[in-house]
Coordinates of C-alpha atoms in Angstrom, one line a residue:
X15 CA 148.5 81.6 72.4
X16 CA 146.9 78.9 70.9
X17 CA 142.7 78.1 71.8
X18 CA 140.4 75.7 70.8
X19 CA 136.5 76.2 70.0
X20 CA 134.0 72.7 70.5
X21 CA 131.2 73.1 68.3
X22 CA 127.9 70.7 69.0
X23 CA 127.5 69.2 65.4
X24 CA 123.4 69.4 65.4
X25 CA 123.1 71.8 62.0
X26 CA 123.5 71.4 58.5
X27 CA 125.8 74.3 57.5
X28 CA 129.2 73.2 59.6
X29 CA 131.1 73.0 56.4
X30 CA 130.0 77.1 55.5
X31 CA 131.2 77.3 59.4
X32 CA 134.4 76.0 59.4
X33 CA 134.8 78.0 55.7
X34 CA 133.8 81.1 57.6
X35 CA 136.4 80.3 60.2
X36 CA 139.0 79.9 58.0
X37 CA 138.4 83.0 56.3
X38 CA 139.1 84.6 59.8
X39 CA 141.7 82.3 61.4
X40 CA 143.3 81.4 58.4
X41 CA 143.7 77.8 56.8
X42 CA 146.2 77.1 59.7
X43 CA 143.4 75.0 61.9
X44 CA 143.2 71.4 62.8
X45 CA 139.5 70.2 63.2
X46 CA 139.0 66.3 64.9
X47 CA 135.2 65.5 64.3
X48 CA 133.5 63.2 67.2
X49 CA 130.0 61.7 66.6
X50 CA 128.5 64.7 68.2
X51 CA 130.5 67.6 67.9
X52 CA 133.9 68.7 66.3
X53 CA 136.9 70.3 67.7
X54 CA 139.0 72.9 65.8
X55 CA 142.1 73.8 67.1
X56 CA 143.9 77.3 66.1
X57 CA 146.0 80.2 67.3
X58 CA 144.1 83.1 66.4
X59 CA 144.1 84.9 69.9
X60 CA 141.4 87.0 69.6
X61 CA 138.1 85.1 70.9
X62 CA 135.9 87.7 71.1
X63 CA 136.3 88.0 67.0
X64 CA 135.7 84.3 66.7
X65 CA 132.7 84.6 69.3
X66 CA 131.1 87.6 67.2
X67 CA 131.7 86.0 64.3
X68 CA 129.9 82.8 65.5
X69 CA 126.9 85.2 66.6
X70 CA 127.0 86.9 63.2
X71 CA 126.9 83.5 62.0
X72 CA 124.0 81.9 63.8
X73 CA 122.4 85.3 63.5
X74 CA 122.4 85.0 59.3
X75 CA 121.5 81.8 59.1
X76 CA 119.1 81.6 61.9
X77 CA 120.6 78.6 63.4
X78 CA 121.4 78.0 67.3
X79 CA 124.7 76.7 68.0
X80 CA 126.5 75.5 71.4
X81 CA 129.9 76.5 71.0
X82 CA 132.6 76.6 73.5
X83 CA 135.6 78.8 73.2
X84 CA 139.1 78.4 74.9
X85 CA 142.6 79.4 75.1
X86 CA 145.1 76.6 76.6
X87 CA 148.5 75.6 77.0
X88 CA 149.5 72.1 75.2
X89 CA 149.8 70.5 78.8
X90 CA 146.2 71.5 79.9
X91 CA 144.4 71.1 76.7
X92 CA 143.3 67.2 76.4
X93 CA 142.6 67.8 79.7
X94 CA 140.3 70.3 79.6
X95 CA 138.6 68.9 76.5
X96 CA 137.9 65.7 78.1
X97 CA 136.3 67.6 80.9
X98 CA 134.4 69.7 79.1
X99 CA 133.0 66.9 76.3
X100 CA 131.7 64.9 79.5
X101 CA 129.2 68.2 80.3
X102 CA 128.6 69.4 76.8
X103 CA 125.8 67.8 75.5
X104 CA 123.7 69.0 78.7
X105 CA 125.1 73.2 77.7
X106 CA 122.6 75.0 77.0
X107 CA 122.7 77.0 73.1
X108 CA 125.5 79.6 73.6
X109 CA 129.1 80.0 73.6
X110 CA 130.2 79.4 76.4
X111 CA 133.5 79.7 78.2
X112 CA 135.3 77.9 81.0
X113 CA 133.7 79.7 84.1
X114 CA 130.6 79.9 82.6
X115 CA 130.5 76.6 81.3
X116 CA 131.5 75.2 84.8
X117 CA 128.6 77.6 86.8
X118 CA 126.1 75.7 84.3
X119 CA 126.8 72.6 85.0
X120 CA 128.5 72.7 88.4
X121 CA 126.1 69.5 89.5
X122 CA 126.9 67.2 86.6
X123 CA 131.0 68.2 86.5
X124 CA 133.9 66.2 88.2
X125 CA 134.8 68.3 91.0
X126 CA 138.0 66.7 91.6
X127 CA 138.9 66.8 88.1
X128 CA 137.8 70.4 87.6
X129 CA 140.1 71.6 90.5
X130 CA 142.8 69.8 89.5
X131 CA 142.8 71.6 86.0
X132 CA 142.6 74.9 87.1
X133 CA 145.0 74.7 90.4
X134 CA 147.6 72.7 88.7
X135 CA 150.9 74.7 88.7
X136 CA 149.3 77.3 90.3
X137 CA 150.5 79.0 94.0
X138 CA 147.2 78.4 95.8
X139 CA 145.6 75.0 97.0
X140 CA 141.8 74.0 98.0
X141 CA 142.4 74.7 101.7
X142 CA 143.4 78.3 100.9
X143 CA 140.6 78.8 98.7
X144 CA 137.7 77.5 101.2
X145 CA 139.8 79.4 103.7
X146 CA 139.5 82.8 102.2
X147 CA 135.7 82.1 101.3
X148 CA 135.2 81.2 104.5
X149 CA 136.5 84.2 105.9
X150 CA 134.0 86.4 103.9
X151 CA 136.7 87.5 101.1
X152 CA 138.5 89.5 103.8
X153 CA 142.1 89.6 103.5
X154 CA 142.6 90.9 107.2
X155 CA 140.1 87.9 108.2
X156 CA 141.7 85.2 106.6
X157 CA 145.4 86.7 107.4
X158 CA 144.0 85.9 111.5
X159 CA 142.4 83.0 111.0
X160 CA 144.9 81.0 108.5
X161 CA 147.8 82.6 110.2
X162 CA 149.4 83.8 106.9
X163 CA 150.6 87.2 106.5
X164 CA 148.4 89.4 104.4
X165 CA 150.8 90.7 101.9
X166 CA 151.2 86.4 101.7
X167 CA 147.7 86.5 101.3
X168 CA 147.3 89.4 98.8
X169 CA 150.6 87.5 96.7
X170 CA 148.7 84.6 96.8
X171 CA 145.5 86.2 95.3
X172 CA 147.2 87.9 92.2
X173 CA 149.6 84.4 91.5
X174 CA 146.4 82.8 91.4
X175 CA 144.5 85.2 88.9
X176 CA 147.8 85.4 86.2
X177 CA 148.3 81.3 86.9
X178 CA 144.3 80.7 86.8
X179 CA 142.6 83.0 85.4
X180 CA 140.0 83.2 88.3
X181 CA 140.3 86.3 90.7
X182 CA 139.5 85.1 94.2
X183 CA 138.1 88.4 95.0
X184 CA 135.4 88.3 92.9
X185 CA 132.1 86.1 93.4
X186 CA 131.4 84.4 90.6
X187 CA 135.1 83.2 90.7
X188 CA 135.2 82.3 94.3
X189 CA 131.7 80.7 94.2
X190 CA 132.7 78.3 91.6
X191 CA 136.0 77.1 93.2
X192 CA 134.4 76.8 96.6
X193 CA 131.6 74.6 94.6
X194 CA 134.0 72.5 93.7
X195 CA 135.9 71.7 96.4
X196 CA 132.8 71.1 98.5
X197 CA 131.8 69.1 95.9
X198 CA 135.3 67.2 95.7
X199 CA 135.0 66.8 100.1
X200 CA 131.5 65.4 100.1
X201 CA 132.3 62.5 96.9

């Protein structure tokens, strides 16, 4: 799996960072430096490690960093950076991921374009999505009230989790999706 990490380029040690990266990732890396930040593009497939190694990193030096940490398929991955680079000089210091990054700036983020991302080649649409939030989460409910079958319903939910990566039945998920597709009704 490959994954890409954006790094706001505010701090003096980015070379020691990228060496530090290396060291973990391996030379194998492709880094495309903007103005404001810098992109480095790898297939080590363990974020967390990179994640803790940024902490250990910021932690040493006592530096803050905004970092944001991805994995991605070739297809999805300009377009994800070119969503993301339109919010990230507003992130807060962290490192941040996709659902996170979105909750945090869900008011400054293309709704349209953020759904599109995430539902592309996926087995769910925006009408099932505000359906089942509008229906409380409840499978029974929304079975009634869209007139789809639950086990169609339950399918649906788990296609969209492995395609996605965000599980209807949970809030934070949910909330975010339906955020955007108000968001995407009202502009």
């Amino acid at each position: 799996m490959n994954s890409f990490i954006i790094i706001r380029d505010n701090f003096k040690e980015k070379n020691m960072l990228i060496d530090m990266l290396k060291a973990l990732i391996g030379n194998n890396i492709e880094i495309i430096e903007n103005r404001d930040s810098f992109v480095i593009f790898h297939s080590y497939s363990n974020l967390e490690d990179i994640k803790s190694l940024l902490l250990s990193f910021c932690n040493e030096l006592m530096v803050n960093i905004c970092a944001y940490l991805s994995f991605y398929d070739n297809y999805k991955a300009q377009l994800e950076i070119n969503l993301i680079k339109k919010v990230f000089p507003i992130l807060p210091i962290g490192i941040h991921s996709f659902k996170e990054t979105l909750l945090l700036t869900l008011n400054k983020i293309n709704g349209k374009e953020a759904l599109d991302l995430i539902l592309q080649s996926s087995a769910i649409d925006k009408e099932f999505i505000k359906g089942f939030a509008e229906n409380d989460l409840n499978v029974s409910k929304a079975s009634k009230n869209l007139y789809i079958h639950r086990n169609t319903i339950n399918y649906k939910l788990d296609k969209a989790k492995e395609l996605t990566g965000f599980d209807l039945r949970c809030f934070k998920d949910i909330y975010i999706l339906y955020s955007l597709i108000l968001k995407d009704e009202v502009y």
